[in-house]
Coordinates of C-alpha atoms in Angstrom, one line a residue:
M4 CA 33.3 87.2 -21.2
K5 CA 30.8 85.5 -24.0
Q6 CA 27.2 85.9 -23.4
S7 CA 25.2 82.6 -22.8
K8 CA 22.9 81.5 -25.6
T9 CA 19.1 80.5 -25.3
I10 CA 19.0 76.9 -25.9
S11 CA 15.9 75.9 -26.9
R12 CA 14.8 72.8 -28.2
S13 CA 13.6 71.9 -31.5
R14 CA 9.9 69.9 -32.4
A15 CA 12.2 66.9 -33.5
Q16 CA 14.2 67.1 -30.4
E17 CA 10.9 67.1 -28.1
S18 CA 9.7 64.3 -30.0
S19 CA 12.8 62.0 -29.7
A20 CA 12.6 62.8 -25.6
A21 CA 8.9 62.0 -25.7
I22 CA 9.5 58.7 -27.3
E23 CA 12.1 57.9 -24.6
R24 CA 10.4 58.7 -22.2
L25 CA 7.2 56.6 -23.3
Y26 CA 9.5 53.9 -23.8
I27 CA 11.1 54.0 -20.2
T28 CA 7.7 54.6 -18.2
I29 CA 5.9 51.5 -20.2
R30 CA 8.7 49.5 -18.7
H31 CA 8.5 50.7 -15.3
L32 CA 4.7 50.3 -15.1
F33 CA 5.6 47.1 -16.5
N34 CA 7.9 46.1 -13.8
R35 CA 5.2 47.8 -10.8
G36 CA 2.6 45.4 -12.3
F37 CA -0.1 47.6 -12.4
Y38 CA -1.2 51.6 -13.1
K39 CA -4.4 54.0 -13.7
P40 CA -4.1 55.2 -17.3
M41 CA -5.8 58.5 -16.3
G42 CA -4.7 58.4 -12.4
V43 CA -1.5 59.9 -11.3
S44 CA 0.5 56.3 -12.1
G45 CA -0.4 57.4 -16.0
E46 CA 0.2 60.7 -16.1
T47 CA 3.8 60.6 -17.5
L48 CA 2.6 58.2 -20.3
R49 CA -0.2 60.7 -21.1
E50 CA 2.4 63.8 -20.9
A51 CA 4.8 62.4 -23.2
L52 CA 1.9 61.3 -25.6
L53 CA 0.5 64.8 -25.9
S54 CA 3.6 66.1 -26.4
L55 CA 4.7 63.7 -29.0
R56 CA 1.7 64.0 -30.7
P57 CA 1.8 60.9 -33.3
E58 CA 0.8 61.8 -36.6
I59 CA -1.8 58.8 -36.7
Y60 CA -3.6 60.0 -33.5
G61 CA -4.2 63.3 -35.3
S62 CA -6.0 65.7 -33.1
I63 CA -4.7 64.2 -29.7
A64 CA -3.8 67.6 -28.7
E65 CA -7.2 69.4 -29.2
E66 CA -10.4 70.0 -27.6
K67 CA -12.0 68.2 -30.5
V68 CA -12.6 64.1 -30.6
E69 CA -10.2 62.4 -33.2
L70 CA -12.0 60.2 -35.4
R71 CA -9.5 58.7 -38.0
G72 CA -7.4 57.8 -35.2
L73 CA -9.9 56.1 -32.6
L74 CA -10.7 54.0 -35.9
Y75 CA -7.1 53.1 -36.4
V76 CA -7.0 52.2 -32.6
I77 CA -10.6 50.7 -32.4
E78 CA -9.8 48.1 -34.9
R79 CA -6.5 47.1 -33.0
L80 CA -8.1 46.2 -30.1
P81 CA -10.7 43.8 -28.7
V82 CA -14.3 44.5 -29.5
G83 CA -15.5 45.8 -26.2
I84 CA -12.8 46.9 -24.7
E85 CA -14.8 50.3 -24.7
E86 CA -16.8 48.8 -22.0
C87 CA -14.2 47.4 -19.7
R88 CA -12.8 48.9 -16.3
F89 CA -10.1 46.7 -16.1
I90 CA -7.9 45.2 -18.7
N91 CA -5.6 42.9 -18.1
L92 CA -2.2 42.4 -19.7
T93 CA -1.6 38.3 -19.8
S94 CA 0.6 35.3 -20.8
D95 CA -0.9 32.4 -22.6
E96 CA -2.1 30.9 -19.4
G97 CA -4.8 28.4 -20.6
Y98 CA -7.8 30.6 -21.4
S99 CA -8.1 28.5 -24.7
Q100 CA -8.9 25.5 -22.9
S101 CA -11.4 27.5 -21.1
H102 CA -15.1 28.2 -21.8
F103 CA -13.7 31.9 -22.8
K104 CA -14.3 32.5 -26.8
P105 CA -11.3 34.1 -28.1
I106 CA -12.2 37.8 -29.8
I107 CA -9.1 38.8 -32.1
P108 CA -8.8 42.2 -33.1
P109 CA -9.9 42.6 -36.7
K110 CA -6.6 44.4 -37.7
R111 CA -3.9 42.6 -35.1
R112 CA -3.2 39.0 -34.4
R113 CA -3.7 38.7 -30.6
N114 CA -6.1 36.7 -28.4
C115 CA -8.4 38.2 -25.9
Y116 CA -10.9 37.2 -23.3
R117 CA -13.9 38.9 -22.2
I118 CA -14.2 37.3 -18.5
D119 CA -17.0 39.6 -17.5
D120 CA -19.0 43.0 -17.8
E121 CA -15.7 45.0 -16.4
Q122 CA -12.9 42.7 -17.2
M123 CA -10.8 42.1 -20.8
N124 CA -8.1 40.0 -20.9
V125 CA -5.2 40.7 -23.3
E126 CA -2.6 38.1 -24.1
I127 CA 0.8 38.9 -24.5
T128 CA 2.9 36.2 -26.9
R129 CA 4.5 38.9 -29.4
G130 CA 7.1 40.3 -26.7
R131 CA 7.5 44.1 -25.7
S132 CA 6.7 46.0 -29.0
D133 CA 3.0 44.3 -28.4
I134 CA 2.9 45.9 -24.8
Y135 CA 3.7 49.5 -26.2
D136 CA 1.1 49.0 -29.2
I137 CA -1.8 48.5 -26.6
L138 CA -0.6 50.7 -23.9
T139 CA -0.2 53.8 -26.6
H140 CA -3.5 52.7 -28.1
L141 CA -5.1 52.6 -24.8
T142 CA -3.7 55.7 -23.5
F143 CA -4.8 57.2 -26.6
I144 CA -8.5 55.9 -26.3
F145 CA -8.9 57.3 -22.6
I146 CA -7.4 60.4 -23.6
E147 CA -10.6 60.9 -26.2
S148 CA -13.0 59.5 -23.2
H149 CA -11.9 62.6 -21.2
K150 CA -12.6 65.0 -23.8
I151 CA -16.0 63.6 -24.5
K152 CA -16.8 63.8 -20.7
D153 CA -15.4 67.3 -20.5
R154 CA -17.9 68.3 -23.2
V155 CA -21.0 66.6 -21.6
L156 CA -20.7 66.9 -18.0
I157 CA -22.4 70.4 -17.0
D158 CA -21.4 70.5 -13.5
E159 CA -19.8 67.9 -10.4
S160 CA -23.0 66.8 -9.4
G161 CA -23.4 64.8 -12.2
E162 CA -26.1 67.2 -14.7
V163 CA -25.4 66.0 -18.1
S164 CA -25.8 67.8 -21.7
R165 CA -29.2 67.2 -23.1
D166 CA -27.1 65.9 -26.6
W167 CA -25.7 63.0 -24.0
Q168 CA -29.1 62.3 -22.8
K169 CA -30.4 61.4 -26.4
L170 CA -27.3 59.5 -27.3
E171 CA -28.1 57.4 -24.1
Q172 CA -31.2 56.8 -25.1
A173 CA -30.2 55.8 -28.6
V174 CA -27.6 53.4 -27.3
R175 CA -29.9 52.0 -25.0
Q176 CA -32.5 50.8 -27.3
G177 CA -30.1 47.9 -28.3
K178 CA -31.2 47.7 -31.8
P179 CA -30.6 49.0 -35.0
L180 CA -31.6 52.5 -35.6
P181 CA -34.3 53.8 -38.6
L182 CA -32.6 56.1 -41.2
E183 CA -34.2 59.0 -39.4
E184 CA -33.1 58.2 -35.8
R185 CA -29.9 57.4 -36.8
E186 CA -29.2 61.0 -38.0
K187 CA -30.9 62.8 -35.2
A188 CA -28.3 60.2 -32.8
I189 CA -25.2 61.2 -35.2
S190 CA -26.2 64.9 -35.1
H191 CA -26.0 64.7 -31.3
A192 CA -23.2 62.7 -31.2
A193 CA -21.3 65.1 -33.7
N194 CA -22.1 68.3 -31.3
I195 CA -20.4 65.8 -28.1
L196 CA -17.1 65.0 -30.4
G197 CA -16.8 68.8 -31.9
R198 CA -17.0 67.7 -35.4
T199 CA -19.5 68.6 -38.0
F200 CA -22.3 66.0 -39.1
A201 CA -21.0 65.4 -42.3
E202 CA -17.1 64.4 -40.6
V203 CA -19.2 61.9 -38.1
Q204 CA -21.5 60.4 -40.7
E205 CA -18.6 60.0 -43.3
I206 CA -17.0 57.5 -40.5
Y207 CA -20.0 55.9 -38.7
D208 CA -20.3 53.1 -41.1
E209 CA -16.7 52.5 -41.1
F210 CA -17.2 51.3 -37.5
A211 CA -20.1 48.9 -37.9
F212 CA -20.4 45.4 -38.1
A213 CA -22.8 43.4 -39.9
D214 CA -24.9 42.5 -36.8
R215 CA -24.2 46.3 -35.2
P216 CA -24.7 48.9 -37.6
D217 CA -24.4 51.5 -34.7
R218 CA -21.5 50.6 -33.2
F219 CA -19.7 54.1 -33.5
L220 CA -22.1 55.3 -31.3
H221 CA -21.8 52.5 -28.7
V222 CA -18.2 53.0 -28.0
I223 CA -18.3 56.8 -28.0
Y224 CA -21.0 56.2 -25.3
W225 CA -19.4 53.5 -22.9
L226 CA -15.8 55.8 -23.4
G227 CA -17.9 58.9 -22.5
K228 CA -19.4 56.9 -19.7
L229 CA -16.7 55.2 -18.2
A230 CA -15.1 58.8 -18.0
I231 CA -17.8 60.6 -16.2
E232 CA -17.5 57.3 -13.7
E233 CA -14.2 57.8 -13.3
L234 CA -14.7 61.6 -12.0
L235 CA -17.7 60.9 -10.0
E236 CA -17.5 57.9 -8.7
N237 CA -13.7 57.6 -8.4
N238 CA -14.0 54.3 -10.6
K239 CA -10.5 54.6 -12.2
R240 CA -9.9 52.2 -15.0
T241 CA -6.9 49.8 -14.3
I242 CA -4.3 48.4 -16.5
S243 CA -2.7 45.5 -15.0
F244 CA 0.2 42.7 -15.9
S245 CA -0.2 39.1 -14.6
P246 CA 2.9 37.9 -12.7
I247 CA 2.9 35.4 -15.3
L248 CA 3.6 38.1 -18.2
R249 CA 6.2 39.5 -16.1
E250 CA 7.9 36.5 -15.5
R251 CA 7.7 35.1 -18.9
L252 CA 8.8 38.2 -20.9
G253 CA 12.1 38.5 -22.7
H254 CA 12.8 34.8 -22.2
H255 CA 12.1 33.8 -25.9
I256 CA 9.5 31.2 -24.7
Y257 CA 6.9 31.6 -27.3
G258 CA 10.2 32.0 -29.9
E259 CA 12.0 28.8 -28.6
I260 CA 9.0 26.4 -29.1
W261 CA 8.1 28.0 -32.4
A262 CA 11.6 27.5 -33.9
T263 CA 11.6 24.0 -32.3
N264 CA 8.8 22.8 -33.9
I265 CA 10.2 24.2 -37.7
K266 CA 13.4 22.2 -36.8
Q267 CA 11.4 19.1 -35.8
T268 CA 9.6 19.1 -39.4
L269 CA 13.0 19.7 -41.0
N270 CA 14.5 16.9 -39.3
E271 CA 11.4 14.3 -40.0
Q272 CA 11.6 15.2 -43.6
Q273 CA 15.2 14.7 -43.6
L274 CA 15.7 18.2 -45.0
L275 CA 18.1 19.6 -42.1
D276 CA 21.4 18.8 -44.3
R277 CA 20.2 21.3 -47.1
P278 CA 20.8 24.6 -48.0
I279 CA 18.1 26.7 -46.0
H280 CA 17.1 30.0 -47.4
I281 CA 14.6 31.9 -44.5
I282 CA 12.0 34.7 -46.1
S283 CA 10.1 36.8 -43.8
A284 CA 6.8 37.4 -46.2
N285 CA 3.4 36.9 -45.8
M286 CA 1.5 33.1 -46.2
H287 CA 0.7 33.7 -50.0
S288 CA 3.4 36.0 -51.9
V289 CA 6.0 32.9 -52.3
M290 CA 3.7 30.0 -52.7
N291 CA 1.7 32.2 -55.5
S292 CA 4.7 33.2 -57.1
I293 CA 6.0 30.0 -57.6
F294 CA 2.9 27.8 -58.9
A295 CA -0.4 30.1 -59.9
P296 CA 0.9 30.8 -63.4
H297 CA 0.9 27.2 -64.1
V298 CA -2.3 26.7 -61.9
L299 CA -4.0 29.7 -63.3
K300 CA -2.6 29.8 -66.9
A301 CA -5.9 29.6 -68.4
K302 CA -6.9 32.4 -66.3
M303 CA -3.6 34.1 -67.8
K304 CA -4.3 34.0 -71.1
D305 CA -4.0 37.7 -73.0
K306 CA -4.0 39.3 -69.3
P307 CA -1.5 41.9 -67.9
E308 CA 1.6 40.1 -65.7
Y309 CA 0.3 41.1 -62.4
F310 CA -3.7 40.3 -63.3
I311 CA -3.2 36.9 -61.7
Y312 CA -1.7 38.3 -57.9
E313 CA -4.8 40.7 -58.3
E314 CA -7.4 38.0 -59.0
L315 CA -5.9 35.9 -55.9
S316 CA -5.9 39.1 -53.6
R317 CA -9.5 39.9 -54.1
S318 CA -11.4 39.3 -50.9
G319 CA -13.4 36.5 -52.7
A320 CA -11.3 34.6 -54.4
H321 CA -11.0 32.2 -51.7
D322 CA -11.8 28.9 -54.5
V323 CA -8.9 30.4 -56.4
R324 CA -6.4 30.6 -53.7
K325 CA -7.6 27.3 -52.6
K326 CA -6.4 25.7 -55.5
V327 CA -3.2 27.2 -55.8
E328 CA -2.4 25.7 -52.2
E329 CA -3.7 22.0 -52.9
F330 CA -1.1 22.3 -56.0
A331 CA 1.5 24.0 -54.1
L332 CA 1.0 21.3 -51.4
Q333 CA 1.4 18.0 -53.7
H334 CA 4.5 19.7 -54.8
G335 CA 6.6 20.3 -51.7
M336 CA 5.1 22.6 -49.7
I337 CA 4.5 21.8 -45.8
S338 CA 2.2 24.4 -43.7
I339 CA 2.8 24.7 -40.5
P340 CA 0.2 26.4 -38.8
D341 CA 0.9 28.2 -35.4
A342 CA 0.4 26.0 -32.7
S343 CA 3.4 28.2 -29.9
G344 CA 1.4 31.7 -29.3
T345 CA 3.6 33.4 -31.5
N346 CA 1.3 33.8 -34.1
I347 CA 3.4 33.1 -36.9
D348 CA 2.8 30.7 -39.4
V349 CA 5.1 29.0 -41.5
Q350 CA 5.7 27.2 -44.8
I351 CA 8.2 24.9 -45.9
F352 CA 9.0 24.5 -49.3
D353 CA 10.9 21.3 -50.5
T354 CA 12.4 22.4 -53.8
A355 CA 13.3 19.0 -54.9
K356 CA 10.2 18.0 -55.2
I357 CA 9.0 21.1 -57.6
D358 CA 8.4 20.3 -61.1
W359 CA 10.3 23.7 -62.6
K360 CA 8.6 23.3 -65.9
K361 CA 5.1 23.4 -63.7
S362 CA 6.3 26.5 -61.9
A363 CA 6.8 30.5 -62.9
F364 CA 10.4 29.7 -62.9
P365 CA 11.3 27.1 -65.4
T366 CA 15.2 28.2 -65.9
A367 CA 16.1 27.6 -62.1
E368 CA 19.5 25.9 -61.3
V369 CA 19.0 24.9 -57.7
G370 CA 22.4 22.4 -58.2
D371 CA 22.5 18.7 -56.8
K372 CA 21.2 20.3 -53.0
A373 CA 18.3 21.4 -53.8
P374 CA 17.3 24.7 -51.2
V375 CA 14.9 24.5 -49.0
L376 CA 12.6 27.6 -48.3
I377 CA 11.5 28.4 -45.0
V378 CA 8.7 31.1 -45.1
M379 CA 7.4 33.0 -41.9
D380 CA 4.7 35.4 -41.7
Y381 CA 5.3 38.5 -40.2
A382 CA 6.7 39.1 -36.8
F383 CA 5.9 42.2 -34.8
G384 CA 8.5 44.5 -33.6
E385 CA 11.1 43.2 -31.1
Q386 CA 9.4 39.8 -31.8
A387 CA 11.4 39.7 -34.9
Y388 CA 14.6 39.2 -32.8
E389 CA 13.2 36.3 -30.6
T390 CA 12.3 34.2 -33.6
I391 CA 15.0 34.6 -35.6
D392 CA 17.6 34.3 -32.7
E393 CA 15.9 30.8 -31.9
L394 CA 15.6 29.7 -35.4
L395 CA 19.0 30.7 -36.3
K396 CA 20.6 28.3 -33.4
P397 CA 21.8 24.8 -34.0
Y398 CA 18.8 22.0 -33.7
V399 CA 19.5 19.5 -30.5
E400 CA 18.8 16.1 -31.1
A401 CA 18.2 13.1 -28.9
K402 CA 22.2 13.0 -26.1
N403 CA 22.7 17.1 -26.8
K404 CA 23.8 15.9 -30.6
K405 CA 23.8 19.7 -32.1
H406 CA 22.8 20.2 -36.1
F407 CA 23.8 23.4 -37.6
L408 CA 21.5 24.4 -40.0
N409 CA 23.2 25.3 -43.5
V410 CA 21.6 29.0 -43.7
V411 CA 22.4 30.6 -46.8
S412 CA 20.2 33.4 -47.0
V413 CA 17.6 35.4 -44.9
S414 CA 15.3 37.1 -46.8
I415 CA 13.0 40.2 -45.5
M416 CA 9.9 41.4 -47.3
G417 CA 7.6 43.7 -45.6
K418 CA 5.3 46.9 -45.5
A419 CA 7.1 50.1 -44.3
G420 CA 6.3 53.7 -44.1
I421 CA 8.0 56.0 -46.8
L422 CA 9.5 59.4 -46.1
E423 CA 10.0 60.4 -50.0
G424 CA 7.3 59.1 -52.4
G425 CA 4.1 57.7 -52.0
K426 CA 1.9 54.3 -51.4
G427 CA 3.2 51.1 -53.1
D428 CA 6.9 52.4 -54.0
I429 CA 9.8 50.5 -53.0
M430 CA 12.8 50.8 -50.4
I431 CA 15.7 48.8 -50.5
P432 CA 17.6 49.6 -47.0
S433 CA 21.8 49.7 -46.9
A434 CA 21.2 49.7 -42.7
H435 CA 18.9 49.9 -40.0
I436 CA 18.5 52.8 -37.3
N437 CA 17.4 51.4 -34.1
E438 CA 15.0 54.7 -33.2
G439 CA 15.0 54.0 -29.7
T440 CA 19.1 53.4 -28.8
G441 CA 20.7 55.0 -31.8
D442 CA 22.0 51.2 -32.4
N443 CA 23.1 51.3 -35.7
Y444 CA 23.2 47.5 -38.4
P445 CA 24.6 48.5 -41.8
F446 CA 24.7 45.7 -44.1
D447 CA 25.4 44.4 -47.9
N448 CA 21.8 44.1 -49.4
E449 CA 21.7 41.6 -52.2
L450 CA 18.7 43.9 -53.4
T451 CA 19.7 46.2 -55.2
P452 CA 17.8 49.5 -56.7
D453 CA 19.0 48.7 -60.5
L454 CA 17.1 45.0 -60.1
F455 CA 14.1 46.9 -60.6
E456 CA 14.7 49.3 -63.1
G457 CA 12.1 49.2 -66.0
D458 CA 9.2 48.0 -63.6
G459 CA 7.5 50.8 -63.1
I460 CA 7.9 51.4 -59.4
P461 CA 9.5 54.0 -58.1
V462 CA 12.7 52.5 -56.0
Y463 CA 14.7 54.1 -52.9
A464 CA 17.4 53.1 -51.2
G465 CA 18.9 54.2 -48.2
P466 CA 19.2 54.0 -44.3
M467 CA 15.9 52.9 -42.8
V468 CA 14.6 53.9 -39.1
T469 CA 13.3 50.7 -36.9
V470 CA 10.5 52.7 -34.8
L471 CA 9.4 51.5 -31.6
G472 CA 5.9 51.7 -32.5
T473 CA 4.5 52.8 -35.8
S474 CA 1.8 55.2 -33.8
L475 CA 4.5 57.1 -32.0
Q476 CA 5.7 58.8 -35.3
N477 CA 5.1 62.4 -36.1
R478 CA 6.2 64.5 -38.5
D479 CA 9.0 66.4 -37.0
L480 CA 11.0 63.4 -36.2
L481 CA 10.6 62.1 -39.2
K482 CA 11.6 64.8 -41.0
F483 CA 15.0 64.8 -39.0
F484 CA 15.7 61.5 -39.8
H485 CA 14.8 62.6 -43.3
E486 CA 16.4 65.6 -43.6
S487 CA 19.7 65.1 -41.5
T488 CA 22.7 63.3 -42.6
W489 CA 20.9 60.2 -41.6
G490 CA 19.2 60.2 -44.7
V491 CA 16.3 57.8 -43.7
I492 CA 14.4 56.8 -46.3
G493 CA 11.5 55.0 -44.3
L494 CA 10.2 53.2 -41.4
E495 CA 9.3 49.9 -40.0
M496 CA 9.6 47.9 -37.0
E497 CA 11.8 44.7 -37.3
G498 CA 14.5 45.4 -39.4
A499 CA 17.2 46.3 -36.7
Y500 CA 16.0 43.0 -34.6
Y501 CA 16.0 41.1 -37.7
Q502 CA 19.9 42.2 -38.4
K503 CA 20.6 42.2 -34.3
A504 CA 19.4 38.3 -34.8
I505 CA 21.6 37.6 -37.9
Q506 CA 24.7 39.4 -36.9
S507 CA 24.9 37.7 -33.6
A508 CA 24.5 34.6 -34.9
S509 CA 26.9 34.6 -37.7
K510 CA 29.5 36.9 -37.0
I511 CA 29.7 36.3 -32.8
R512 CA 27.8 32.7 -31.7
K513 CA 29.2 31.3 -35.2
S514 CA 26.1 29.1 -35.6
I515 CA 25.7 30.0 -38.7
N516 CA 27.7 30.7 -42.2
P517 CA 29.3 34.1 -41.2
D518 CA 28.9 35.0 -44.8
V519 CA 25.5 34.3 -45.1
K520 CA 23.4 36.8 -47.8
V521 CA 20.7 39.2 -46.4
R522 CA 17.9 40.8 -48.9
Y523 CA 15.7 43.4 -47.1
A524 CA 12.9 45.3 -49.3
Y525 CA 10.1 47.3 -48.4
Y526 CA 7.1 48.7 -50.3
A527 CA 5.1 51.6 -48.8
S528 CA 2.2 51.5 -46.8
D529 CA 2.1 54.9 -46.1
N530 CA 3.7 58.2 -45.8
P531 CA 3.5 59.9 -42.7
L532 CA 5.1 63.0 -43.7
E533 CA 1.6 63.6 -46.0
T534 CA -1.0 65.1 -44.6
G535 CA -4.1 62.4 -45.3
S536 CA -1.4 59.6 -46.1
T537 CA -0.7 58.0 -42.8
L538 CA -2.1 54.4 -42.0
A539 CA -4.7 56.0 -40.5
S540 CA -6.1 57.0 -44.0
G541 CA -6.9 53.5 -44.9
G542 CA -5.0 50.4 -46.5
L543 CA -3.4 49.8 -49.8
G544 CA -6.2 48.0 -51.5
T545 CA -4.4 46.5 -55.0
T546 CA -2.3 48.9 -54.7
G547 CA 0.5 47.0 -52.3
V548 CA -0.1 43.9 -54.7
K549 CA 2.7 44.5 -57.6
P550 CA 5.3 45.6 -55.4
T551 CA 4.6 42.8 -52.9
Y552 CA 4.8 40.0 -55.6
L553 CA 7.3 42.2 -57.4
I554 CA 9.9 42.0 -54.9
T555 CA 8.9 38.3 -53.7
I556 CA 9.9 37.4 -57.3
K557 CA 13.7 39.1 -57.1
I558 CA 13.8 37.4 -54.2
L559 CA 12.9 33.6 -55.6
E560 CA 15.2 34.6 -58.9
Q561 CA 18.2 35.0 -56.9
I562 CA 17.5 32.0 -54.5
F563 CA 16.7 30.0 -58.3
N564 CA 20.1 31.2 -59.7
V565 CA 17.0 32.4 -62.5
K566 CA 19.7 34.2 -65.7
K567 CA 17.9 37.1 -67.2

């Protein structure tokens, strides 16, 4: 008789199971309609997040409070949410027409509304990925808030530590603290957080606004205060989902409005019959790549190749950017700011109106039917499927007359995490693997590594994994994807959803050409396998400028048939 082996799960397997539990739990809580994150109903979500221990949340499973992770999350949530006991996730339900002023987080495009002292409403118009993102971030800050509570509450009668009393005094002053008082408050906060004075001082100003230099103290105080009230007064924080949101989610309501606006504009401009190239990118790289070298040629004189793009990317370059935009609008560009709720702006380029001698592509050969470019801003996670799926459907005119779009190519350019290499490197995927399900989408990528040879940027090719949320990744799971036979080179949030929509439209529904060309290329925003190189470590700065424009130019050279 064979002796049975003790079967132990690896950390990668535990992490994969934790992500699956998160995914299932969030869907269950959504269907339920509400839950209390730090109560029994939120326990599975908390346990899954603590089991996963995502890199971006740093020391979430330790006793000390995680500072970098807290900054990353706070920048993606509405200002003041730390004060709110009731967080209500809603659809677009008319608050924009009210006296409530929208609060838009610094690093996430979503409209939020402070209803009263205790309630924050957050509009969800970008699909399920937005819900996964918000709920994991909220779970993280609530876990951190209970760490603060545990460190300052002396007994269950409500007696608190001297450090907490001093922090409360500093916050209650309601005015900017002079240097001496600020450093005293930082000292007390450091004791509460289990961090050194230097660690708190280093990150302090990154939380600040011009009118609220001491916002760090305010955030820490309110997180701790509500956690203390949860224990002493049983005032549990509650997250709810509005009935309208639960009714609308998954029905492509915003994506359909968005896509219809684009097709109506094409129809009005008599562009529906022309070859169409869809590009998912930002709202500046295509426009600048075509027009900026001509418009700003005086600035380009004797300057390095990518100097002008770095200049355009600087925060104070508003006038220069406006000059390029005005020229583009006079030479075939149509701007469609989003009015659907998707938060995805669009530009349409009628290349028949481009004077190629006044562009960066003087040798372009576009043929008798000049192509039309539809450039869409970045989608968010599952929203990529909703938007592209709707855009690739035929345009239905009056009397139900269908007009099929002549989509020649779909190109995706974006940021992604890299698993081999560093910030600013380029990744060329050969397939997208959906982390949550194992679904995979191989494809023939028109962009190849050899196109980028000699440009001074390392290029990696291979499969990429589409993840549930960049904030949910941990080192063990990513190492498994990278080092196993999956051979994954990077991670992002939209690729599998884009390809799912493209394949269903081209291979099954036959609404677009079955031989539609696809181009995918990403530049690395971070390497989550390297300590200190996660998204929480900060932005790319100008490091991302060259790969952004290099990828954009390679896409445009193929569309414009530029011979080299």
